[in-house]
Amino acid sequence: MSSVSKRMTRLSPSMTFAMNQKSNELKAKGIDVVNMSLGEPDFDTPEHIKSAAVQAIGKGYTHYTPVPGALSLKEAISGKLKKENGLEYDPSEVVVSNGAKQSICNVIMALIDEGDEVIIPAPYWVSYPQMVLLAGGTPVHIDASIEQGFKITPDQLEKAITPKTRMIILCSPSNPTGAVYSQQELDALAQVVLRHEDLYVLSDEIYEHLNYIGAHASIAACEGMRERTVIVNGVSKAYAMTGWRIGFIAGPKWIVSACNLLQGQYTSGPCSVSQKAAEEAWNGSQACVEEMRQAFQRRRDLLVSKMREIPGLEVNVPEGAFYLFPKCSSFFGKTDGTRIINTSTDFAMFLLEVGHVATVGGDAFGAPDYFRLSYATSEEMILEATKRIANALKLLK
Ligand code: PMP
Ligand code: GLU
């Protein structure tokens, strides 16, 4: 009998990649789809970063690096954390991995035992609960609706903590909602965390630079939180480097050492050439980051204004990242005569197959009344997509 491990039976596929795949399949059949499913910048990786990689290849920088990443790269990361976040981390308190995704998975695998609870505010990024399940832990969700700006309150956090809670995963700016926590809001959440021993925050800051309201705040900067926080960040979003696969953690030495141990037996250090590119991203000119941030902000404004013209959708103004997360539950129970829309996944499938716009249903993000659009695409595509969505939704009665 062929059967995979019990561990594998707990996992479901990533809906973000699944919808992207479906969109590509339709495109391959000659259907012109506007793809707003996957969260990845459409910009090319900036020239100076690409040429650092070319130079690395030319110089033969093509062998194994130390498991937690090259020292020069970890120094660049320490420099970035000091300059941009006012945080002191020694390079020995940093581990570089194959994208922020592996960084997050390392931390979860290193800290979570069978039966441990991990608090994940919903809407959440699709992979967090899956990684917790892989580690044998139990994801515990706190719901944060559009009415509360998709952000949890200290009171909600306190109520969700039990003696089994080991970790809280915070993501600000958030995927999928774009919500951004202020320093004050993080201080209030930190107060709750500090009341409980042996409770850690995994702070996913991968969208740090895509912030439209001001300075980025990290919970690691709150008083007493440095020893309770593992920061996750990387180059994928800010520098349009999704394919290079470089992310990192910075945190307490004992957690960093555990991740190093795990990575040494699992993947080794990430791609040497990509590490040189990432070093240039963090050490080189930051003008490209601001240029892309401004382009994303213009796209956000355009998408919000067009989506607000569509009856039946509830649309807020996201403060960061490159996602819009409208409420679409007013369409549940409606039909175009051939199918009934019962869930947000049905809704996303309808938009894909009838409207030819690829999005992702909120079910995958623990928020069944919503759906996600990625606006990491051109203004022209955004205009086309919103026209198509409006026309498709007119068919639902
Ligand atoms: N965290 C969040 C919230 C994300 O949206 C993503 C998406 N890629 C990641 C982590 C993983 O980033 P990377 O591509 O660096 O693995
Ligand atoms: N983070 C992106 C997204 O949410 C990329 C896909 C993924 O890593 O899940 O669309």
GROMACS .gro file of C-alpha atoms and ligand atoms in nm:
model
  423
    1MET     CA    1   0.000   0.000   0.000
    2SER     CA    2   0.140   0.339  -0.088
    3SER     CA    3   0.075   0.588   0.188
    4VAL     CA    4   0.253   0.905   0.287
    5SER     CA    5   0.339   0.994   0.646
    6LYS     CA    6   0.065   1.110   0.886
    7ARG     CA    7   0.245   1.442   0.890
    8MET     CA    8   0.170   1.491   0.521
    9THR     CA    9  -0.199   1.413   0.564
   10ARG     CA   10  -0.230   1.724   0.783
   11LEU     CA   11  -0.116   1.954   0.501
   12SER     CA   12  -0.327   2.122   0.235
   13PRO     CA   13  -0.188   2.292  -0.076
   14SER     CA   14  -0.107   2.664  -0.081
   15MET     CA   15  -0.415   2.835  -0.228
   16THR     CA   16  -0.211   3.133  -0.344
   17PHE     CA   17   0.003   2.913  -0.566
   18ALA     CA   18  -0.299   2.697  -0.661
   19MET     CA   19  -0.496   2.998  -0.794
   20ASN     CA   20  -0.188   3.126  -0.976
   21GLN     CA   21  -0.153   2.783  -1.137
   22LYS     CA   22  -0.521   2.781  -1.242
   23SER     CA   23  -0.477   3.126  -1.392
   24ASN     CA   24  -0.172   3.006  -1.588
   25GLU     CA   25  -0.361   2.699  -1.711
   26LEU     CA   26  -0.642   2.917  -1.849
   27LYS     CA   27  -0.385   3.147  -2.010
   28ALA     CA   28  -0.219   2.844  -2.173
   29LYS     CA   29  -0.558   2.762  -2.328
   30GLY     CA   30  -0.559   3.106  -2.488
   31ILE     CA   31  -0.791   3.276  -2.235
   32ASP     CA   32  -0.680   3.626  -2.147
   33VAL     CA   33  -0.678   3.626  -1.763
   34VAL     CA   34  -0.581   3.920  -1.541
   35ASN     CA   35  -0.385   3.753  -1.264
   36MET     CA   36  -0.422   3.919  -0.924
   37SER     CA   37  -0.379   3.599  -0.726
   38LEU     CA   38  -0.013   3.579  -0.636
   39GLY     CA   39   0.162   3.831  -0.415
   40GLU     CA   40   0.475   3.906  -0.608
   41PRO     CA   41   0.606   4.240  -0.736
   42ASP     CA   42   0.584   4.268  -1.115
   43PHE     CA   43   0.897   4.487  -1.121
   44ASP     CA   44   1.229   4.348  -1.237
   45THR     CA   45   1.502   4.306  -0.974
   46PRO     CA   46   1.700   4.637  -0.978
   47GLU     CA   47   2.008   4.642  -1.206
   48HIS     CA   48   2.274   4.704  -0.936
   49ILE     CA   49   2.148   4.395  -0.747
   50LYS     CA   50   2.152   4.176  -1.058
   51SER     CA   51   2.503   4.288  -1.146
   52ALA     CA   52   2.629   4.200  -0.794
   53ALA     CA   53   2.509   3.845  -0.864
   54VAL     CA   54   2.676   3.838  -1.207
   55GLN     CA   55   3.001   3.953  -1.050
   56ALA     CA   56   2.972   3.684  -0.780
   57ILE     CA   57   2.941   3.417  -1.049
   58GLY     CA   58   3.238   3.566  -1.240
   59LYS     CA   59   3.451   3.556  -0.926
   60GLY     CA   60   3.361   3.193  -0.863
   61TYR     CA   61   3.149   3.262  -0.556
   62THR     CA   62   2.968   2.939  -0.629
   63HIS     CA   63   3.037   2.708  -0.336
   64TYR     CA   64   2.880   2.627  -0.002
   65THR     CA   65   2.857   2.920   0.236
   66PRO     CA   66   2.833   2.881   0.614
   67VAL     CA   67   2.497   2.724   0.711
   68PRO     CA   68   2.343   3.043   0.859
   69GLY     CA   69   2.465   3.256   0.564
   70ALA     CA   70   2.790   3.437   0.477
   71LEU     CA   71   2.929   3.665   0.747
   72SER     CA   72   2.935   3.967   0.512
   73LEU     CA   73   2.562   3.920   0.443
   74LYS     CA   74   2.479   3.881   0.812
   75GLU     CA   75   2.676   4.200   0.876
   76ALA     CA   76   2.467   4.377   0.612
   77ILE     CA   77   2.152   4.251   0.788
   78SER     CA   78   2.279   4.368   1.129
   79GLY     CA   79   2.346   4.707   0.968
   80LYS     CA   80   1.997   4.719   0.819
   81LEU     CA   81   1.834   4.632   1.155
   82LYS     CA   82   2.031   4.905   1.328
   83LYS     CA   83   1.981   5.174   1.066
   84GLU     CA   84   1.617   5.111   0.978
   85ASN     CA   85   1.478   4.960   1.297
   86GLY     CA   86   1.706   5.095   1.572
   87LEU     CA   87   1.771   4.735   1.682
   88GLU     CA   88   2.108   4.587   1.778
   89TYR     CA   89   2.166   4.232   1.657
   90ASP     CA   90   2.507   4.076   1.632
   91PRO     CA   91   2.561   3.882   1.305
   92SER     CA   92   2.568   3.567   1.522
   93GLU     CA   93   2.202   3.641   1.608
   94VAL     CA   94   2.098   3.616   1.242
   95VAL     CA   95   2.022   3.311   1.024
   96VAL     CA   96   1.971   3.353   0.649
   97SER     CA   97   1.744   3.100   0.475
   98ASN     CA   98   1.580   3.015   0.142
   99GLY     CA   99   1.321   3.290   0.162
  100ALA     CA  100   1.123   3.420   0.456
  101LYS     CA  101   0.905   3.113   0.416
  102GLN     CA  102   1.185   2.882   0.530
  103SER     CA  103   1.280   3.129   0.804
  104ILE     CA  104   0.928   3.106   0.947
  105CYS     CA  105   0.916   2.730   0.914
  106ASN     CA  106   1.254   2.695   1.088
  107VAL     CA  107   1.135   2.896   1.389
  108ILE     CA  108   0.810   2.699   1.416
  109MET     CA  109   0.994   2.367   1.388
  110ALA     CA  110   1.252   2.482   1.644
  111LEU     CA  111   1.001   2.598   1.906
  112ILE     CA  112   0.678   2.402   1.867
  113ASP     CA  113   0.619   2.059   2.019
  114GLU     CA  114   0.320   1.827   1.972
  115GLY     CA  115   0.020   1.986   2.141
  116ASP     CA  116   0.165   2.337   2.175
  117GLU     CA  117  -0.074   2.615   2.078
  118VAL     CA  118   0.021   2.892   1.837
  119ILE     CA  119  -0.199   3.201   1.820
  120ILE     CA  120  -0.253   3.320   1.464
  121PRO     CA  121  -0.470   3.628   1.414
  122ALA     CA  122  -0.712   3.581   1.123
  123PRO     CA  123  -0.711   3.684   0.842
  124TYR     CA  124  -0.369   3.519   0.824
  125TRP     CA  125  -0.117   3.430   0.554
  126VAL     CA  126  -0.203   3.084   0.420
  127SER     CA  127   0.116   2.907   0.527
  128TYR     CA  128   0.125   2.988   0.901
  129PRO     CA  129  -0.133   2.732   1.022
  130GLN     CA  130   0.000   2.472   0.780
  131MET     CA  131   0.353   2.505   0.918
  132VAL     CA  132   0.219   2.479   1.274
  133LEU     CA  133   0.031   2.162   1.182
  134LEU     CA  134   0.344   2.022   1.021
  135ALA     CA  135   0.526   2.072   1.353
  136GLY     CA  136   0.243   1.894   1.539
  137GLY     CA  137   0.118   2.213   1.704
  138THR     CA  138  -0.236   2.348   1.724
  139PRO     CA  139  -0.320   2.675   1.548
  140VAL     CA  140  -0.552   2.896   1.755
  141HIS     CA  141  -0.722   3.176   1.564
  142ILE     CA  142  -0.836   3.516   1.680
  143ASP     CA  143  -1.078   3.682   1.438
  144ALA     CA  144  -1.017   4.044   1.341
  145SER     CA  145  -1.287   4.172   1.106
  146ILE     CA  146  -1.290   4.469   0.869
  147GLU     CA  147  -1.475   4.670   1.139
  148GLN     CA  148  -1.168   4.652   1.367
  149GLY     CA  149  -0.929   4.729   1.081
  150PHE     CA  150  -0.831   4.359   1.066
  151LYS     CA  151  -0.622   4.407   1.384
  152ILE     CA  152  -0.650   4.212   1.711
  153THR     CA  153  -0.693   4.387   2.046
  154PRO     CA  154  -0.488   4.317   2.363
  155ASP     CA  155  -0.807   4.188   2.524
  156GLN     CA  156  -0.863   3.934   2.246
  157LEU     CA  157  -0.501   3.823   2.278
  158GLU     CA  158  -0.523   3.778   2.655
  159LYS     CA  159  -0.838   3.567   2.621
  160ALA     CA  160  -0.677   3.336   2.363
  161ILE     CA  161  -0.370   3.255   2.576
  162THR     CA  162  -0.375   2.923   2.764
  163PRO     CA  163  -0.101   2.737   2.953
  164LYS     CA  164  -0.027   2.558   2.624
  165THR     CA  165   0.035   2.876   2.421
  166ARG     CA  166   0.396   2.896   2.308
  167MET     CA  167   0.391   3.143   2.019
  168ILE     CA  168   0.200   3.426   1.856
  169ILE     CA  169   0.249   3.503   1.488
  170LEU     CA  170   0.213   3.870   1.400
  171CYS     CA  171   0.235   4.000   1.046
  172SER     CA  172   0.256   4.376   0.996
  173PRO     CA  173   0.208   4.508   0.730
  174SER     CA  174  -0.027   4.217   0.682
  175ASN     CA  175  -0.079   3.969   0.409
  176PRO     CA  176  -0.372   3.940   0.321
  177THR     CA  177  -0.529   4.259   0.465
  178GLY     CA  178  -0.263   4.529   0.441
  179ALA     CA  179  -0.329   4.621   0.807
  180VAL     CA  180  -0.038   4.796   0.981
  181TYR     CA  181   0.006   4.797   1.360
  182SER     CA  182   0.132   5.124   1.514
  183GLN     CA  183   0.406   5.128   1.780
  184GLN     CA  184   0.138   5.206   2.041
  185GLU     CA  185  -0.076   4.911   1.936
  186LEU     CA  186   0.229   4.683   1.950
  187ASP     CA  187   0.321   4.817   2.296
  188ALA     CA  188  -0.024   4.719   2.420
  189LEU     CA  189   0.006   4.367   2.273
  190ALA     CA  190   0.359   4.338   2.418
  191GLN     CA  191   0.222   4.411   2.767
  192VAL     CA  192   0.001   4.103   2.733
  193VAL     CA  193   0.286   3.883   2.605
  194LEU     CA  194   0.516   3.988   2.889
  195ARG     CA  195   0.259   3.880   3.147
  196HIS     CA  196   0.313   3.520   3.032
  197GLU     CA  197   0.637   3.327   3.072
  198ASP     CA  198   0.788   3.134   2.785
  199LEU     CA  199   0.565   3.297   2.521
  200TYR     CA  200   0.731   3.416   2.199
  201VAL     CA  201   0.632   3.636   1.909
  202LEU     CA  202   0.723   3.551   1.554
  203SER     CA  203   0.711   3.893   1.390
  204ASP     CA  204   0.679   3.863   1.012
  205GLU     CA  205   0.798   4.198   0.873
  206ILE     CA  206   0.848   4.096   0.509
  207TYR     CA  207   0.626   4.389   0.393
  208GLU     CA  208   0.811   4.643   0.612
  209HIS     CA  209   0.893   4.875   0.323
  210LEU     CA  210   0.547   4.866   0.170
  211ASN     CA  211   0.396   5.097   0.426
  212TYR     CA  212   0.174   5.392   0.320
  213ILE     CA  213   0.117   5.553   0.659
  214GLY     CA  214   0.463   5.621   0.798
  215ALA     CA  215   0.740   5.453   0.987
  216HIS     CA  216   0.746   5.076   1.033
  217ALA     CA  217   0.713   4.952   1.390
  218SER     CA  218   0.853   4.623   1.518
  219ILE     CA  219   0.731   4.453   1.837
  220ALA     CA  220   1.097   4.362   1.904
  221ALA     CA  221   1.152   4.732   1.982
  222CYS     CA  222   0.893   4.734   2.263
  223GLU     CA  223   1.042   4.733   2.612
  224GLY     CA  224   1.131   4.382   2.727
  225MET     CA  225   1.040   4.223   2.393
  226ARG     CA  226   1.378   4.172   2.231
  227GLU     CA  227   1.426   3.840   2.411
  228ARG     CA  228   1.069   3.734   2.330
  229THR     CA  229   1.068   3.813   1.959
  230VAL     CA  230   1.202   3.654   1.644
  231ILE     CA  231   1.198   3.900   1.353
  232VAL     CA  232   1.147   3.756   1.005
  233ASN     CA  233   1.226   3.963   0.698
  234GLY     CA  234   1.385   3.926   0.356
  235VAL     CA  235   1.441   4.073   0.012
  236SER     CA  236   1.147   3.919  -0.179
  237LYS     CA  237   0.896   4.203  -0.158
  238ALA     CA  238   1.090   4.527  -0.103
  239TYR     CA  239   1.351   4.457  -0.372
  240ALA     CA  240   1.137   4.253  -0.617
  241MET     CA  241   1.348   3.944  -0.551
  242THR     CA  242   1.094   3.664  -0.500
  243GLY     CA  243   1.290   3.416  -0.713
  244TRP     CA  244   1.623   3.467  -0.539
  245ARG     CA  245   1.496   3.301  -0.219
  246ILE     CA  246   1.663   3.498   0.056
  247GLY     CA  247   1.499   3.561   0.395
  248PHE     CA  248   1.634   3.587   0.748
  249ILE     CA  249   1.556   3.571   1.115
  250ALA     CA  250   1.706   3.783   1.392
  251GLY     CA  251   1.637   3.684   1.749
  252PRO     CA  252   1.758   3.543   2.080
  253LYS     CA  253   2.074   3.336   2.044
  254TRP     CA  254   1.923   3.007   2.164
  255ILE     CA  255   1.647   3.022   1.898
  256VAL     CA  256   1.891   3.128   1.628
  257SER     CA  257   2.123   2.837   1.723
  258ALA     CA  258   1.834   2.590   1.699
  259CYS     CA  259   1.743   2.720   1.352
  260ASN     CA  260   2.108   2.693   1.247
  261LEU     CA  261   2.116   2.331   1.366
  262LEU     CA  262   1.794   2.250   1.181
  263GLN     CA  263   1.906   2.419   0.861
  264GLY     CA  264   2.244   2.239   0.875
  265GLN     CA  265   2.067   1.905   0.846
  266TYR     CA  266   1.791   2.019   0.615
  267THR     CA  267   1.895   2.260   0.341
  268SER     CA  268   2.242   2.402   0.430
  269GLY     CA  269   2.297   2.772   0.362
  270PRO     CA  270   2.095   2.936   0.082
  271CYS     CA  271   2.226   2.994  -0.273
  272SER     CA  272   2.568   3.168  -0.260
  273VAL     CA  273   2.498   3.391  -0.562
  274SER     CA  274   2.163   3.503  -0.418
  275GLN     CA  275   2.337   3.591  -0.093
  276LYS     CA  276   2.568   3.831  -0.279
  277ALA     CA  277   2.266   3.987  -0.451
  278ALA     CA  278   2.089   4.030  -0.115
  279GLU     CA  279   2.400   4.186   0.036
  280GLU     CA  280   2.394   4.448  -0.241
  281ALA     CA  281   2.018   4.498  -0.187
  282TRP     CA  282   2.072   4.590   0.178
  283ASN     CA  283   2.404   4.776   0.141
  284GLY     CA  284   2.341   4.953  -0.191
  285SER     CA  285   2.118   5.246  -0.289
  286GLN     CA  286   1.765   5.229  -0.143
  287ALA     CA  287   1.612   5.457  -0.409
  288CYS     CA  288   1.453   5.158  -0.587
  289VAL     CA  289   1.260   5.064  -0.271
  290GLU     CA  290   1.099   5.407  -0.244
  291GLU     CA  291   1.023   5.416  -0.617
  292MET     CA  292   0.841   5.081  -0.600
  293ARG     CA  293   0.662   5.178  -0.277
  294GLN     CA  294   0.523   5.490  -0.446
  295ALA     CA  295   0.408   5.287  -0.746
  296PHE     CA  296   0.229   5.042  -0.514
  297GLN     CA  297   0.061   5.329  -0.332
  298ARG     CA  298  -0.072   5.472  -0.661
  299ARG     CA  299  -0.202   5.126  -0.755
  300ARG     CA  300  -0.365   5.084  -0.415
  301ASP     CA  301  -0.547   5.417  -0.451
  302LEU     CA  302  -0.667   5.327  -0.799
  303LEU     CA  303  -0.783   4.979  -0.698
  304VAL     CA  304  -0.964   5.102  -0.384
  305SER     CA  305  -1.149   5.375  -0.576
  306LYS     CA  306  -1.257   5.140  -0.856
  307MET     CA  307  -1.359   4.857  -0.622
  308ARG     CA  308  -1.565   5.100  -0.410
  309GLU     CA  309  -1.778   5.173  -0.718
  310ILE     CA  310  -1.889   4.808  -0.731
  311PRO     CA  311  -2.216   4.746  -0.544
  312GLY     CA  312  -2.213   4.465  -0.287
  313LEU     CA  313  -1.845   4.482  -0.193
  314GLU     CA  314  -1.714   4.633   0.130
  315VAL     CA  315  -1.368   4.781   0.073
  316ASN     CA  316  -1.132   4.936   0.329
  317VAL     CA  317  -0.811   5.128   0.263
  318PRO     CA  318  -0.513   4.902   0.335
  319GLU     CA  319  -0.220   5.080   0.499
  320GLY     CA  320   0.056   4.853   0.370
  321ALA     CA  321   0.164   4.548   0.164
  322PHE     CA  322   0.005   4.507  -0.184
  323TYR     CA  323  -0.324   4.336  -0.115
  324LEU     CA  324  -0.688   4.442  -0.100
  325PHE     CA  325  -0.922   4.225   0.108
  326PRO     CA  326  -1.283   4.321   0.029
  327LYS     CA  327  -1.585   4.166   0.199
  328CYS     CA  328  -1.789   3.974  -0.057
  329SER     CA  329  -2.036   3.778   0.160
  330SER     CA  330  -2.335   3.982   0.029
  331PHE     CA  331  -2.305   3.768  -0.286
  332PHE     CA  332  -2.341   3.437  -0.099
  333GLY     CA  333  -2.660   3.253  -0.202
  334LYS     CA  334  -2.672   3.437  -0.539
  335THR     CA  335  -2.651   3.268  -0.878
  336ASP     CA  336  -2.574   3.349  -1.241
  337GLY     CA  337  -2.820   3.079  -1.347
  338THR     CA  338  -2.558   2.805  -1.375
  339ARG     CA  339  -2.392   2.803  -1.032
  340ILE     CA  340  -2.463   2.921  -0.680
  341ILE     CA  341  -2.201   3.121  -0.488
  342ASN     CA  342  -2.190   2.970  -0.140
  343THR     CA  343  -1.837   3.046  -0.026
  344SER     CA  344  -1.551   3.286  -0.093
  345THR     CA  345  -1.378   3.007  -0.286
  346ASP     CA  346  -1.689   2.977  -0.510
  347PHE     CA  347  -1.674   3.355  -0.548
  348ALA     CA  348  -1.306   3.351  -0.653
  349MET     CA  349  -1.371   3.062  -0.895
  350PHE     CA  350  -1.663   3.256  -1.046
  351LEU     CA  351  -1.443   3.564  -1.094
  352LEU     CA  352  -1.179   3.347  -1.258
  353GLU     CA  353  -1.399   3.141  -1.488
  354VAL     CA  354  -1.660   3.405  -1.578
  355GLY     CA  355  -1.476   3.735  -1.522
  356HIS     CA  356  -1.131   3.604  -1.615
  357VAL     CA  357  -0.972   3.768  -1.312
  358ALA     CA  358  -0.767   3.549  -1.078
  359THR     CA  359  -0.801   3.626  -0.704
  360VAL     CA  360  -0.791   3.409  -0.391
  361GLY     CA  361  -1.097   3.327  -0.175
  362GLY     CA  362  -1.077   3.431   0.191
  363ASP     CA  363  -1.135   3.072   0.309
  364ALA     CA  364  -0.763   3.005   0.263
  365PHE     CA  365  -0.682   3.301   0.491
  366GLY     CA  366  -0.923   3.200   0.769
  367ALA     CA  367  -1.168   3.474   0.664
  368PRO     CA  368  -1.455   3.314   0.472
  369ASP     CA  369  -1.644   3.641   0.404
  370TYR     CA  370  -1.366   3.806   0.204
  371PHE     CA  371  -1.141   3.760  -0.099
  372ARG     CA  372  -0.791   3.882  -0.180
  373LEU     CA  373  -0.660   4.078  -0.477
  374SER     CA  374  -0.290   4.142  -0.520
  375TYR     CA  375  -0.225   4.484  -0.674
  376ALA     CA  376   0.137   4.403  -0.756
  377THR     CA  377   0.041   4.459  -1.118
  378SER     CA  378   0.017   4.753  -1.359
  379GLU     CA  379  -0.246   5.030  -1.340
  380GLU     CA  380  -0.369   4.919  -1.682
  381MET     CA  381  -0.429   4.565  -1.550
  382ILE     CA  382  -0.600   4.702  -1.239
  383LEU     CA  383  -0.842   4.905  -1.456
  384GLU     CA  384  -0.914   4.603  -1.674
  385ALA     CA  385  -0.962   4.371  -1.375
  386THR     CA  386  -1.204   4.601  -1.196
  387LYS     CA  387  -1.409   4.644  -1.516
  388ARG     CA  388  -1.429   4.266  -1.553
  389ILE     CA  389  -1.517   4.210  -1.186
  390ALA     CA  390  -1.796   4.472  -1.203
  391ASN     CA  391  -1.942   4.313  -1.518
  392ALA     CA  392  -1.922   3.957  -1.381
  393LEU     CA  393  -2.088   4.052  -1.053
  394LYS     CA  394  -2.380   4.212  -1.241
  395LEU     CA  395  -2.470   3.857  -1.351
  396LEU     CA  396  -2.529   3.740  -0.993
  397LYS     CA  397  -2.893   3.763  -0.884
  398PMP     N1  398   0.546   3.602   0.487
  398PMP     C1  399   0.444   3.657   0.420
  398PMP     C2  400   0.340   3.729   0.498
  398PMP     C3  401   0.434   3.646   0.282
  398PMP     O1  402   0.332   3.701   0.217
  398PMP     C4  403   0.532   3.575   0.212
  398PMP     C5  404   0.510   3.562   0.064
  398PMP     N2  405   0.599   3.526  -0.014
  398PMP     C6  406   0.637   3.520   0.285
  398PMP     C7  407   0.641   3.535   0.421
  398PMP     C8  408   0.747   3.441   0.221
  398PMP     O2  409   0.838   3.519   0.156
  398PMP     P1  410   0.959   3.458   0.070
  398PMP     O3  411   0.920   3.470  -0.071
  398PMP     O4  412   1.078   3.540   0.107
  398PMP     O5  413   0.974   3.315   0.113
  399GLU     N1  414   0.330   3.538  -0.031
  399GLU     C1  415   0.276   3.543  -0.163
  399GLU     C2  416   0.126   3.534  -0.158
  399GLU     O1  417   0.069   3.531  -0.054
  399GLU     C3  418   0.339   3.439  -0.249
  399GLU     C4  419   0.283   3.302  -0.242
  399GLU     C5  420   0.313   3.230  -0.116
  399GLU     O2  421   0.429   3.231  -0.075
  399GLU     O3  422   0.217   3.176  -0.060
  399GLU     O4  423   0.065   3.534  -0.262
   0.00000   0.00000   0.00000
